CSV table of C-alpha atoms in Angstrom, one decimal:
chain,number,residue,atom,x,y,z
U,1489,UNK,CA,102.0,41.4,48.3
U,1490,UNK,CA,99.2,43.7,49.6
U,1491,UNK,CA,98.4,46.2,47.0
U,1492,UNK,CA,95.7,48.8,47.5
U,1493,UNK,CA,96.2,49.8,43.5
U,1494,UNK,CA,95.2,46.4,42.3
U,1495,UNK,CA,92.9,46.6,39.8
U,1496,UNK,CA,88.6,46.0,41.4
U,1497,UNK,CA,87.6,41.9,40.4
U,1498,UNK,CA,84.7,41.7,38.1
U,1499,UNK,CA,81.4,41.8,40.3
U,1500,UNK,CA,81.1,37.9,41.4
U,1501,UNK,CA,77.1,36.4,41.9
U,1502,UNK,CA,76.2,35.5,45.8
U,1503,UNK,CA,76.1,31.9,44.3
U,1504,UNK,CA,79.2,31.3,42.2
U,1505,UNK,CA,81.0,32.7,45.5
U,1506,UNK,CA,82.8,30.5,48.2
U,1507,UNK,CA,80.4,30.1,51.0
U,1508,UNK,CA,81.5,27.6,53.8
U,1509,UNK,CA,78.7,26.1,55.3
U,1510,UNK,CA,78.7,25.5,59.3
U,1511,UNK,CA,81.5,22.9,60.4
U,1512,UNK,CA,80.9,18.9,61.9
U,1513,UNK,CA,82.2,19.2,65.3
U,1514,UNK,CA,86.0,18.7,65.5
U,1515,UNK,CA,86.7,20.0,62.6
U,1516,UNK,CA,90.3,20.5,61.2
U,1517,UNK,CA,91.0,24.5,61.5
U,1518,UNK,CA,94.1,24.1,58.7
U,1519,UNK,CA,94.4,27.1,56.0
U,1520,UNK,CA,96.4,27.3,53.6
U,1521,UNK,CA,96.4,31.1,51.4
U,1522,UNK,CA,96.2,30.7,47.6
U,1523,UNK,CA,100.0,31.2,46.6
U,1524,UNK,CA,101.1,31.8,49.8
U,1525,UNK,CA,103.4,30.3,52.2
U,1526,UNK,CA,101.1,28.5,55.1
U,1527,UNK,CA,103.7,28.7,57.7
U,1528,UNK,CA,102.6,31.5,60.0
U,1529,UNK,CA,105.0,34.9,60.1
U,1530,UNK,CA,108.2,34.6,62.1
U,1531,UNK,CA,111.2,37.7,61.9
U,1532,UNK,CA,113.6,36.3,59.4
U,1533,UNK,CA,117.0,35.4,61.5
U,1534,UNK,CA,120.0,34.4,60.8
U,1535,UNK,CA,121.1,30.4,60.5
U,1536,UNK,CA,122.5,29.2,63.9
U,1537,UNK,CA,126.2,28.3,63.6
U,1538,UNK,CA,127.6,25.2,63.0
U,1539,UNK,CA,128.8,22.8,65.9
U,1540,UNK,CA,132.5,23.7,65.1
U,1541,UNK,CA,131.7,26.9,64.8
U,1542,UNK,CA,129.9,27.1,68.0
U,1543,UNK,CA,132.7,25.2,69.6
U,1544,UNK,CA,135.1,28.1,69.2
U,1545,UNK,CA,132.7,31.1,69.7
U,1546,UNK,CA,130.0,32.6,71.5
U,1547,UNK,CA,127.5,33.3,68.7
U,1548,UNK,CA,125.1,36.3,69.9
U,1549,UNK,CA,121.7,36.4,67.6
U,1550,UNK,CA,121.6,39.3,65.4
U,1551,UNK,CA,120.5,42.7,66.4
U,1552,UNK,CA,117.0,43.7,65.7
U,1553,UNK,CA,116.8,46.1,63.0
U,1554,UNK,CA,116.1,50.1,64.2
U,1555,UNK,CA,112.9,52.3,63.4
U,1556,UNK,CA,112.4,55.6,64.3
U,1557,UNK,CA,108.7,56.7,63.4
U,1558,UNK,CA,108.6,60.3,64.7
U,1559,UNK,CA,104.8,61.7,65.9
U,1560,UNK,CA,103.7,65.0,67.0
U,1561,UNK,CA,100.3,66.6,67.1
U,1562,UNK,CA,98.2,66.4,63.8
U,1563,UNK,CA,100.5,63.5,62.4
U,1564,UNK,CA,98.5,61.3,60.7
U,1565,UNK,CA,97.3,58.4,62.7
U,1566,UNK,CA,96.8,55.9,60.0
U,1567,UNK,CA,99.8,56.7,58.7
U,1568,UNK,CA,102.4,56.2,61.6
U,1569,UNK,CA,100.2,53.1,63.1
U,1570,UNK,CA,100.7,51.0,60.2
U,1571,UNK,CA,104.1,51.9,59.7
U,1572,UNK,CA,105.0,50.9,63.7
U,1573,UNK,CA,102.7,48.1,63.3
U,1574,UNK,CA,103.5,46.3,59.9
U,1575,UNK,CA,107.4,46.9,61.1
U,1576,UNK,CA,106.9,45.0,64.4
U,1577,UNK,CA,105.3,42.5,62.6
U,1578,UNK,CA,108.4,41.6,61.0
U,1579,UNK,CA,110.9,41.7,63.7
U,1580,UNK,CA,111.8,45.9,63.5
U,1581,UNK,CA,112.4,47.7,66.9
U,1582,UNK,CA,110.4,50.5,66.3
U,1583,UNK,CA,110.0,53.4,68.2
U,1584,UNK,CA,107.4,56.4,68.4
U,1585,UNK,CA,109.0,59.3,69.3
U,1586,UNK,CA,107.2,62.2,70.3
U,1587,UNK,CA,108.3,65.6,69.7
U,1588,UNK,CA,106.2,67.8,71.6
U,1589,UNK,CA,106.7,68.2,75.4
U,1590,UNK,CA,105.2,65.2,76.6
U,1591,UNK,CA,104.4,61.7,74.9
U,1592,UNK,CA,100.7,62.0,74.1
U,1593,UNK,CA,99.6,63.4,71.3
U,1594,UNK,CA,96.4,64.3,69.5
U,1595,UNK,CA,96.9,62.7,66.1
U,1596,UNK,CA,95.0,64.3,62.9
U,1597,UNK,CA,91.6,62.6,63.4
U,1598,UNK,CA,90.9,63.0,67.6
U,1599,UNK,CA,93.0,59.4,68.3
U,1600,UNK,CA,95.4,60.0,71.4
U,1601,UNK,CA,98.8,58.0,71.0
U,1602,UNK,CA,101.5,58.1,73.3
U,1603,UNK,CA,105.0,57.5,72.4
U,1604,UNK,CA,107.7,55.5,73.7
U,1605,UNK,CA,109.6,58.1,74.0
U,1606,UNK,CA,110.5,62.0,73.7
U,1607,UNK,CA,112.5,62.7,70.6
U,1608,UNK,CA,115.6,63.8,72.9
U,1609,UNK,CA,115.9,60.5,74.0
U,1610,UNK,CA,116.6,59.6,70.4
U,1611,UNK,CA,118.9,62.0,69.3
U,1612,UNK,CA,122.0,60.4,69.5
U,1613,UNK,CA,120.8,56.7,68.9
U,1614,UNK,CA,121.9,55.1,65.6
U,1615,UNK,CA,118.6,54.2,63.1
U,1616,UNK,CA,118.9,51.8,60.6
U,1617,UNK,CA,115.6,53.6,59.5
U,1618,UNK,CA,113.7,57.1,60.0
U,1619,UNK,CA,110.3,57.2,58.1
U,1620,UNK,CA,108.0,60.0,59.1
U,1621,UNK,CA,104.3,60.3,58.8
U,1622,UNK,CA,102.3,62.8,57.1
U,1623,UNK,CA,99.5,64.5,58.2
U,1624,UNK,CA,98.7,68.3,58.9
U,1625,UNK,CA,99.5,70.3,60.9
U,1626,UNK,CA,101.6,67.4,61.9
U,1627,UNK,CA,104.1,67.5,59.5
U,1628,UNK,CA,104.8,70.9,59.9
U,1629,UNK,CA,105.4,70.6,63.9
U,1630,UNK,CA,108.0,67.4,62.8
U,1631,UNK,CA,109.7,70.0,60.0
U,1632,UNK,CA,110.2,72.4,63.4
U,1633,UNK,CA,111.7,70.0,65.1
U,1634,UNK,CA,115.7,70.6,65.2
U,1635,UNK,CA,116.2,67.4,66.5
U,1636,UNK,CA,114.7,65.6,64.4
U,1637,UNK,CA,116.2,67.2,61.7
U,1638,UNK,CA,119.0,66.8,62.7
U,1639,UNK,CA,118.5,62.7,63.1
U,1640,UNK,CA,117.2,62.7,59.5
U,1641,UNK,CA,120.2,65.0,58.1
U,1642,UNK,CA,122.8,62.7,59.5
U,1643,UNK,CA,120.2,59.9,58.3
U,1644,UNK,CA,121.0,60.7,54.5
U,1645,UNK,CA,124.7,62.0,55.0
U,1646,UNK,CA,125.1,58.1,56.0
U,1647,UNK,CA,123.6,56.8,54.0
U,1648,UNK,CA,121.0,54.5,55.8
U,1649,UNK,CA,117.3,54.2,55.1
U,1650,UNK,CA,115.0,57.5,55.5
U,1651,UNK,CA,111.4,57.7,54.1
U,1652,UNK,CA,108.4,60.2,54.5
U,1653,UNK,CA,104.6,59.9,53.7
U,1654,UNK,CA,101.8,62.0,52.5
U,1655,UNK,CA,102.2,65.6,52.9
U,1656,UNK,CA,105.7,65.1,55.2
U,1657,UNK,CA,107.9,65.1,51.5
U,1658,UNK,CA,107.0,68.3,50.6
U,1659,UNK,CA,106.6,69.7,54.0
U,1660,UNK,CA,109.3,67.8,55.8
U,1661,UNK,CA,112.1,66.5,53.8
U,1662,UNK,CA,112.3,69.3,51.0
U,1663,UNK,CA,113.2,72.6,53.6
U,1664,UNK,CA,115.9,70.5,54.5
U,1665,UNK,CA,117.2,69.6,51.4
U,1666,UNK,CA,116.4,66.0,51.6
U,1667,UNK,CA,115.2,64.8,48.2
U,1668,UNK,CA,117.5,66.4,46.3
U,1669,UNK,CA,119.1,64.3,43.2
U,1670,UNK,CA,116.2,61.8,44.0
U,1671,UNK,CA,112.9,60.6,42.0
U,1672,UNK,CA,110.0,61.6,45.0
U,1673,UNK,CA,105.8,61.6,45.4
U,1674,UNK,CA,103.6,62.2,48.1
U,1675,UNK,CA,99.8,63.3,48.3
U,1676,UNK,CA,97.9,64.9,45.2
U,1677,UNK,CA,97.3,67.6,47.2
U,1678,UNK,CA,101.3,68.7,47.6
U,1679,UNK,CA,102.5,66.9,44.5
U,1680,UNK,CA,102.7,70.6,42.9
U,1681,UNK,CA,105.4,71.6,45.6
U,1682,UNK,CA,107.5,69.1,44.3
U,1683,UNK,CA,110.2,70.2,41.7
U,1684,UNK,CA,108.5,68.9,38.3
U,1685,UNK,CA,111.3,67.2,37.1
U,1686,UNK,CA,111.2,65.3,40.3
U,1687,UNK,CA,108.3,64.0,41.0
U,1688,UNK,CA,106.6,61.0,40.5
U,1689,UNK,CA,102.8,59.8,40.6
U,1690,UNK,CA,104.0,56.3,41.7
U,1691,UNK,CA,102.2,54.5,45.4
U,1692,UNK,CA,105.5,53.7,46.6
U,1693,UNK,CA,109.0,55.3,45.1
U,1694,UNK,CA,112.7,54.4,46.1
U,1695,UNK,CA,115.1,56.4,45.3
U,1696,UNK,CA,118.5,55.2,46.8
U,1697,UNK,CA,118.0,55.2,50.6
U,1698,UNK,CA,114.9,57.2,50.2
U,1699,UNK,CA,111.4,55.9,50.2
U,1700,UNK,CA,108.4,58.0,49.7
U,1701,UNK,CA,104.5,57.5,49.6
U,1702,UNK,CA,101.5,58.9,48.8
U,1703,UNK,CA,98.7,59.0,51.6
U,1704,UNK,CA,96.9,56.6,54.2
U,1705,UNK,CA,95.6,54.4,51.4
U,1706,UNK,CA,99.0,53.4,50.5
U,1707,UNK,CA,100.8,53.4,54.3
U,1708,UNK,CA,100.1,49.2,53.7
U,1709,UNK,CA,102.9,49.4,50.8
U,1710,UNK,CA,105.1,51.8,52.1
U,1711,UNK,CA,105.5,49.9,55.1
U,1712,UNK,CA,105.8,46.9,53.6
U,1713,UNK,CA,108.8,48.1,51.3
U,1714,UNK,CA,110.9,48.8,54.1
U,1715,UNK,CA,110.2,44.9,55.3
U,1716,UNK,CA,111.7,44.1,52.2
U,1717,UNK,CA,114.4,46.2,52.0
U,1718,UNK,CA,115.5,45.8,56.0
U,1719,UNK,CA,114.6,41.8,56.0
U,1720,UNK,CA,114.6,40.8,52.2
U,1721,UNK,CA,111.9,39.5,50.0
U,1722,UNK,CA,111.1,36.4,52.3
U,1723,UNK,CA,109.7,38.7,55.3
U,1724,UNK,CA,107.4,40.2,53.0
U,1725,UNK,CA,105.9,37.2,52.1
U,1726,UNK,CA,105.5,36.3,55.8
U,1727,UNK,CA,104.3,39.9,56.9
U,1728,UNK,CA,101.9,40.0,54.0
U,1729,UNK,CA,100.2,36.7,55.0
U,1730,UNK,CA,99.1,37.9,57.8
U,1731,UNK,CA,97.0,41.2,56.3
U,1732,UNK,CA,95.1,38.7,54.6
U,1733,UNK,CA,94.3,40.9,51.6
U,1734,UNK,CA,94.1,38.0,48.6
U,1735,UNK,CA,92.0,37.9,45.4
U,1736,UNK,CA,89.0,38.4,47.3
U,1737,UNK,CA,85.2,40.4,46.2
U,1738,UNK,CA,85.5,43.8,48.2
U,1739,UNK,CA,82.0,43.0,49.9
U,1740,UNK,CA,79.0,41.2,49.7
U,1741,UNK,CA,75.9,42.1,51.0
U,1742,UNK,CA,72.9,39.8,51.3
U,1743,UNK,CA,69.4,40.1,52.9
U,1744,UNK,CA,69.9,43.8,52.1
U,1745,UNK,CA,68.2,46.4,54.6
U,1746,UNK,CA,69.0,50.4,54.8
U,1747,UNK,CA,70.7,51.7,57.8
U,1748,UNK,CA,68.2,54.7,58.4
U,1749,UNK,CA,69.4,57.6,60.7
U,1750,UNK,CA,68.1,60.8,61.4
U,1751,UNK,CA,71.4,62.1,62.7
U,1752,UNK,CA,75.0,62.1,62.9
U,1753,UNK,CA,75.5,58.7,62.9
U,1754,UNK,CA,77.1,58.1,66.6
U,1755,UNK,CA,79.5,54.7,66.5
U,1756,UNK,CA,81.2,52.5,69.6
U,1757,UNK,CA,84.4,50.8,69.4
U,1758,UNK,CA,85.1,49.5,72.6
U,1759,UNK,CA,88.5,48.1,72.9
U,1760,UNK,CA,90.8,46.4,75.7
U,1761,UNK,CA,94.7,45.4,76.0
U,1762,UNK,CA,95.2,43.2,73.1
U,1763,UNK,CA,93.4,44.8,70.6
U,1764,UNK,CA,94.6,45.2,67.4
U,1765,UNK,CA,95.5,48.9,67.0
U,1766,UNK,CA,95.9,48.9,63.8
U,1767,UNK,CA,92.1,48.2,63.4
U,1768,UNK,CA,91.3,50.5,65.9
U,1769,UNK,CA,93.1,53.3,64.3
U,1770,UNK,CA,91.9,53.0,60.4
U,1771,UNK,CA,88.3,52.4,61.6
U,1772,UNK,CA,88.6,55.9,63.7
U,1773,UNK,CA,90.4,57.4,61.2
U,1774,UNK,CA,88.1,56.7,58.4
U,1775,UNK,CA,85.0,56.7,59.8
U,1776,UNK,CA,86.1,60.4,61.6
U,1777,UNK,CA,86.6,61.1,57.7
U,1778,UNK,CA,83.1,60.5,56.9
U,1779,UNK,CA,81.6,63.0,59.3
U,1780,UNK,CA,80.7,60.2,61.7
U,1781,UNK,CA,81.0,60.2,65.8
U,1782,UNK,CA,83.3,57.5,66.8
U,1783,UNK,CA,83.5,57.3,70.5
U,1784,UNK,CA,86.7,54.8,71.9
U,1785,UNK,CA,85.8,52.8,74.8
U,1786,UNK,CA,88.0,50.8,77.1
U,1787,UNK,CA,86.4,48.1,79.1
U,1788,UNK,CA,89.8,47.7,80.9
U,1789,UNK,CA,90.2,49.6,84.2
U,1790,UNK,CA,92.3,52.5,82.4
U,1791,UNK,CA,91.7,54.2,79.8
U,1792,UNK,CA,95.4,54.1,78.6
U,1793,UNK,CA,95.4,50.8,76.4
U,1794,UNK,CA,98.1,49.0,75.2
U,1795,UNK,CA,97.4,47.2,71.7
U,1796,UNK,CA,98.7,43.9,70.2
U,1797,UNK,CA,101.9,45.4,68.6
U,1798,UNK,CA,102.5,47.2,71.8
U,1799,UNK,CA,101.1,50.7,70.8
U,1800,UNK,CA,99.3,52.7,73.6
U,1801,UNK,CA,96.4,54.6,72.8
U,1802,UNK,CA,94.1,56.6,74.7
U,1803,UNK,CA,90.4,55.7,74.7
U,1804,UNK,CA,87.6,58.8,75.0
U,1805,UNK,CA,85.9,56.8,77.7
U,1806,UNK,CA,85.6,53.8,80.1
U,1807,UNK,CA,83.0,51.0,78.6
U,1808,UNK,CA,80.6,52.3,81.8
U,1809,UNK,CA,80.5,55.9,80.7
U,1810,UNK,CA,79.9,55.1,77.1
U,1811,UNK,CA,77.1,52.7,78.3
U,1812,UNK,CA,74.1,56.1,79.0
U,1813,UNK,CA,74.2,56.5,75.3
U,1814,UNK,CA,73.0,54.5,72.5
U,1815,UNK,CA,74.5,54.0,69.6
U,1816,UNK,CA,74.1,53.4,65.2
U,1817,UNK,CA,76.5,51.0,65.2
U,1818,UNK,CA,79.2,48.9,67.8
U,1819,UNK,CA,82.3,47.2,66.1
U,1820,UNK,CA,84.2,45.2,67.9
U,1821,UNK,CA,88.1,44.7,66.9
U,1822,UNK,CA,90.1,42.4,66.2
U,1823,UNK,CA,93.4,41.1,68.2
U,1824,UNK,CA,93.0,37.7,69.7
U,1825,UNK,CA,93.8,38.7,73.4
U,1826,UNK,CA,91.8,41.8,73.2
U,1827,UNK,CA,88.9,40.5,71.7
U,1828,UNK,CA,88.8,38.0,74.7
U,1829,UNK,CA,89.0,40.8,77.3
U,1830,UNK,CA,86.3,42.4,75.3
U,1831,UNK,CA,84.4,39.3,75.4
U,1832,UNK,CA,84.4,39.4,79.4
U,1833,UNK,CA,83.0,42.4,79.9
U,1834,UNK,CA,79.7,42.7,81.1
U,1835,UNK,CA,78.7,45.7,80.3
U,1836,UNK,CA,79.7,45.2,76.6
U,1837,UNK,CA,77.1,42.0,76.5
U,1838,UNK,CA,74.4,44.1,77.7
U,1839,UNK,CA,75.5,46.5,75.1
U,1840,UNK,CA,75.3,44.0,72.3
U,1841,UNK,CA,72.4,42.3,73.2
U,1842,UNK,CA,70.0,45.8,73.4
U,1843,UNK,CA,71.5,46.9,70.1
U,1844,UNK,CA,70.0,43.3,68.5
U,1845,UNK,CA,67.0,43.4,70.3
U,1846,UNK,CA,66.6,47.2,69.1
U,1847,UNK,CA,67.4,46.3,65.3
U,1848,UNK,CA,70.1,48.9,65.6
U,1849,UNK,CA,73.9,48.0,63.9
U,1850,UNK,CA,76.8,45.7,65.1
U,1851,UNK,CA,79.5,43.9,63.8
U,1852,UNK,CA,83.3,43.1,64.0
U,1853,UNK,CA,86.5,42.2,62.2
U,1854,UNK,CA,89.3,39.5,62.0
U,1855,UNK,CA,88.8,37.3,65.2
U,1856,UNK,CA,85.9,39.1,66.6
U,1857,UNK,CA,82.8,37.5,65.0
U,1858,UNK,CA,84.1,34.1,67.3
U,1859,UNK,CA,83.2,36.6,70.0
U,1860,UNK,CA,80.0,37.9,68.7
U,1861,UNK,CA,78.9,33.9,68.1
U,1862,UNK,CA,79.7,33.1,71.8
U,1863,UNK,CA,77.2,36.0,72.5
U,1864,UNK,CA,74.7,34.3,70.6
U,1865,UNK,CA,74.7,37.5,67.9
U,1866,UNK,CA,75.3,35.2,64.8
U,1867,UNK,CA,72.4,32.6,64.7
U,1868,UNK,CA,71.1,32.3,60.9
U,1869,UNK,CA,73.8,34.9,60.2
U,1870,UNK,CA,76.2,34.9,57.3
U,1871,UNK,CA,79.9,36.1,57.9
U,1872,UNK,CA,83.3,36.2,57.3
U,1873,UNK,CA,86.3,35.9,59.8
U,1874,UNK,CA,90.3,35.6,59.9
U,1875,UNK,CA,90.6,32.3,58.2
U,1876,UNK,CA,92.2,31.2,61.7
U,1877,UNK,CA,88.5,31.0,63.7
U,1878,UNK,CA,86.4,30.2,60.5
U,1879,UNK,CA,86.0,26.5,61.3
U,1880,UNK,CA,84.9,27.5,65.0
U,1881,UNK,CA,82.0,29.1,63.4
U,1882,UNK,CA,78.6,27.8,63.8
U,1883,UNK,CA,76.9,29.9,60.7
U,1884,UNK,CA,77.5,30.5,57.2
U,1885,UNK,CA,81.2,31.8,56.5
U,1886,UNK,CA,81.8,33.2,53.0
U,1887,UNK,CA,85.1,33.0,52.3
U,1888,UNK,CA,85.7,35.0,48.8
U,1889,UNK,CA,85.1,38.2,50.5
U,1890,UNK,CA,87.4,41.3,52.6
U,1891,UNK,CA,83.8,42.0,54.0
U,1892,UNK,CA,80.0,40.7,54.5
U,1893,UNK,CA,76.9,42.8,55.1
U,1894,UNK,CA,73.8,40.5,56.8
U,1895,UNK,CA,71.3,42.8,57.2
U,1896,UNK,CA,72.1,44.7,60.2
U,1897,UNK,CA,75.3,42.8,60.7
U,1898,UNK,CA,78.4,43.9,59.4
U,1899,UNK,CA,81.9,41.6,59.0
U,1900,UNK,CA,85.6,42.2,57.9
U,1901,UNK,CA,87.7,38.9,57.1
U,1902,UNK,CA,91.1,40.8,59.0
U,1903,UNK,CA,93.6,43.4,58.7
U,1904,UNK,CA,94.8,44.0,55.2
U,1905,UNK,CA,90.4,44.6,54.9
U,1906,UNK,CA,89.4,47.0,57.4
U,1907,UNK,CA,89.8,50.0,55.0
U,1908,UNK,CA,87.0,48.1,52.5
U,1909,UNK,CA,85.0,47.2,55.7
U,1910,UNK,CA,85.5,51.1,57.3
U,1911,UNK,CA,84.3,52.3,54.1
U,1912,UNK,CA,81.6,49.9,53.3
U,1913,UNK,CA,80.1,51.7,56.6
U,1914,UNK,CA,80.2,55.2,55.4
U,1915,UNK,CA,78.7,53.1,52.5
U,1916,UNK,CA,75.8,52.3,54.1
U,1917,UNK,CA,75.1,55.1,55.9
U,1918,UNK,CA,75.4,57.8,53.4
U,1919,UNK,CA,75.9,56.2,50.2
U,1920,UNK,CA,78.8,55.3,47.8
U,1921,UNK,CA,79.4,59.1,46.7
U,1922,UNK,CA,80.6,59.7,50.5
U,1923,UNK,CA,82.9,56.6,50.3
U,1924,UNK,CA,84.5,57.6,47.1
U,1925,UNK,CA,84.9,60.8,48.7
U,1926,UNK,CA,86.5,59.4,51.4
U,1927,UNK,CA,88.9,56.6,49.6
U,1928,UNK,CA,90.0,60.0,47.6
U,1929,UNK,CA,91.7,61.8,50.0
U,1930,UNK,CA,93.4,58.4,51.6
U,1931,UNK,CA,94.5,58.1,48.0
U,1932,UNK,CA,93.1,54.7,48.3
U,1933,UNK,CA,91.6,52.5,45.1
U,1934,UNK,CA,88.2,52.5,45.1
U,1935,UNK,CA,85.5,51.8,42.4
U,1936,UNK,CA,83.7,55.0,40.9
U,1937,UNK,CA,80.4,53.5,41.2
U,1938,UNK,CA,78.8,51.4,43.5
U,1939,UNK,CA,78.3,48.3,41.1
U,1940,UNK,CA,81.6,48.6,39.8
């Protein structure tokens, strides 16, 4: 299972690591995780009746299970994206319920999200789980919220599945009497409004029907132990193959050059339908953290994108506008459909290619470095990828670790890594004191030195 508070692996050489040297045409594109299953993740259903059975009755499938993730302004973006996302993932029907006046919000950390809903539209719908998202002020407009209290009162009174994150335990749930009789964390910074005797220090506690977390850096876990209590253990095997986060070196870094800047650094992340948003959103999120301008760039006609897991965010600007400036860095996302749309845009090669002529910084995560090799950006490169596309590489893939730094090029393996790979940016632009920093206030594991 993903764990962000697994223990840092012992420093591995450059040599003694796994390095996959460029494929013989036709090559075989099988992978198969280290103690994992190798089927790809399907939602867990139920097994089909049996011909007599069928016979005698209509058999209907199973209803999905309900999610209510509740946003407003100032929830925290991380937070509530990975929750939506990782619970799609496994078969959930999550909604994103807004409870401000209309359905886009400004989340924590400048992202605009828009919801699939209003949180009237809720209030009489039946949840098989509420978890709310931290953030501030965020969790104090979602503690104003009489609807939404009301959803989570009746929530607990019957006994179904209700969760918070982050600050929203002591700000939400405790005003309304919600954690009473039960063992309860959340983020270091409210852990002293929590009754003593009560709280815990634990990533992830469950008590009863309620489930509570600490902070962005352990949203992965959270999420994932509501998979396992809606779907079963089985569904969090087959949601957690997909964040590829295994026993892998944190990063590796070879033909080692600074990133000098005499600014703010100024970033690009173009992305396009497809995309995966929960990429998008950590590496806003965390690199937003770091003092660092992030500007979001459709290369779509709208700006209004809608993301792999069905999630609509708002970009800052169209790919054209974005194009007068230059830019530090440009990632490009993962997402296979969106990194394809990306792929086709124009402007976005013309982008690329100036900031490798200049020298200047690029990279991208997951399936994206298959798009930055069609662009010619890879040639005597070394990489890593989603294990998925590693074989359609044409340079040197390392494959024991989340993230790879080849000179000016910078690579994330997929999406149980982009934290490592958002924070091996700040990293390299202001140094591992601004990462730990950083990883801190996510409450995410992170070594306290740099050769740790």
């Amino acid at each position: 299972m993903l764990s962000v508070s697994k223990p840092l692996l012992s420093p591995t050489s450059l040599a003694a690591m796994a390095i996959r040297l460029p494929p013989t045409p036709h090559a075989p594109t099988h992978y198969a995780p280290p103690h994992r299953r190798t089927s790809p993740f399907r939602p867990v259903m139920r097994a089909a009746p049996s011909s007599s059975t069928a016979a005698t009755a209509v058999s209907l499938p199973p209803s999905p299970k309900k999610v209510l993730v509740p946003i407003a302004m100032g929830t925290e973006e991380m937070e509530a994206v990975i929750l939506a996302g990782v619970l799609r993932r496994a078969g959930a029907d999550v909604t994103l319920a807004s409870v401000e006046d209309g359905l886009e919000i400004e989340a924590s950390y400048g992202t605009r999200i828009i919801a699939d809903k209003p949180i009237a539209a809720c209030a009489d719908q039946v949840f098989d789980l509420v978890a709310v998202p931290g953030g501030m002020p965020g969790s104090v407009r979602l503690r104003d919220n009489e609807i939404l209290q009301r959803i989570m009162v009746r929530q607990a009174e019957e006994k179904r599945l209700y969760g918070a994150i982050c600050a929203a335990p002591a700000v939400v749930l405790m005003p309304w009497g919600l954690h009473k009789g039960r063992k309860i964390t959340c983020h270091p910074s409210f852990i002293g409004d929590l009754p003593t005797f009560r709280a815990v220090e634990s990533n992830v506690q469950v008590s009863g029907e309620l489930t509570t977390s600490r902070g962005p850096g352990t949203a992965f876990q959270f999420a994932l132990s509501f998979v396992e209590q809606l779907f079963g253990p089985h569904a969090v095997e087959d949601v957690d193959s997909t964040l590829i986060d295994a026993a892998l070196e944190r990063s590796t870094e070879v033909n080692r050059v600074e990133w000098p800047f005499d600014h703010k650094p100024q970033v690009l992340i173009p992305i396009a339908n497809g995309s995966e948003e929960m990429e998008i959103i950590m590496l806003v999120d965390i690199l937003r953290r770091a003092n660092i301008n992030v500007v979001l760039a459709s290369v779509d006609e709208s700006t209004n994108i809608v993301g792999s897991q069905r999630m609509k965010i708002v970009a800052d600007k169209c790919i054209l506008d974005a194009s007068d400036s230059k830019y530090d860095l440009i990632i490009i996302p993962g997402g296979p459909a969106g990194a394809e749309r990306l792929h086709r845009s124009t402007t976005l090669k013309k982008l690329l290619k100036e900031q490798k002529q200049a020298s200047r910084m690029y990279g991208g995560i997951s399936y994206s470095p298959l798009i930055l090799q069609k662009q010619g950006l890879l040639e005597d490169k070394t990489v890593t990828a989603h294990p998925s596309i590693v074989n359609q590489l044409t340079c040197q893939v390392i494959d024991g670790s989340k993230v790879v730094i080849d000179g000016n090029l910078i690579t994330g393996k997929g999406l149980g890594t982009v934290m490592d790979f958002s924070l091996a940016i700040v990293r390299k632009f202001f140094g591992h004191g601004r990462a730990k920093s950083v990883a801190n206030g996510m409450v995410f594991d992170y070594p306290k030195n740099r050769n740790a």
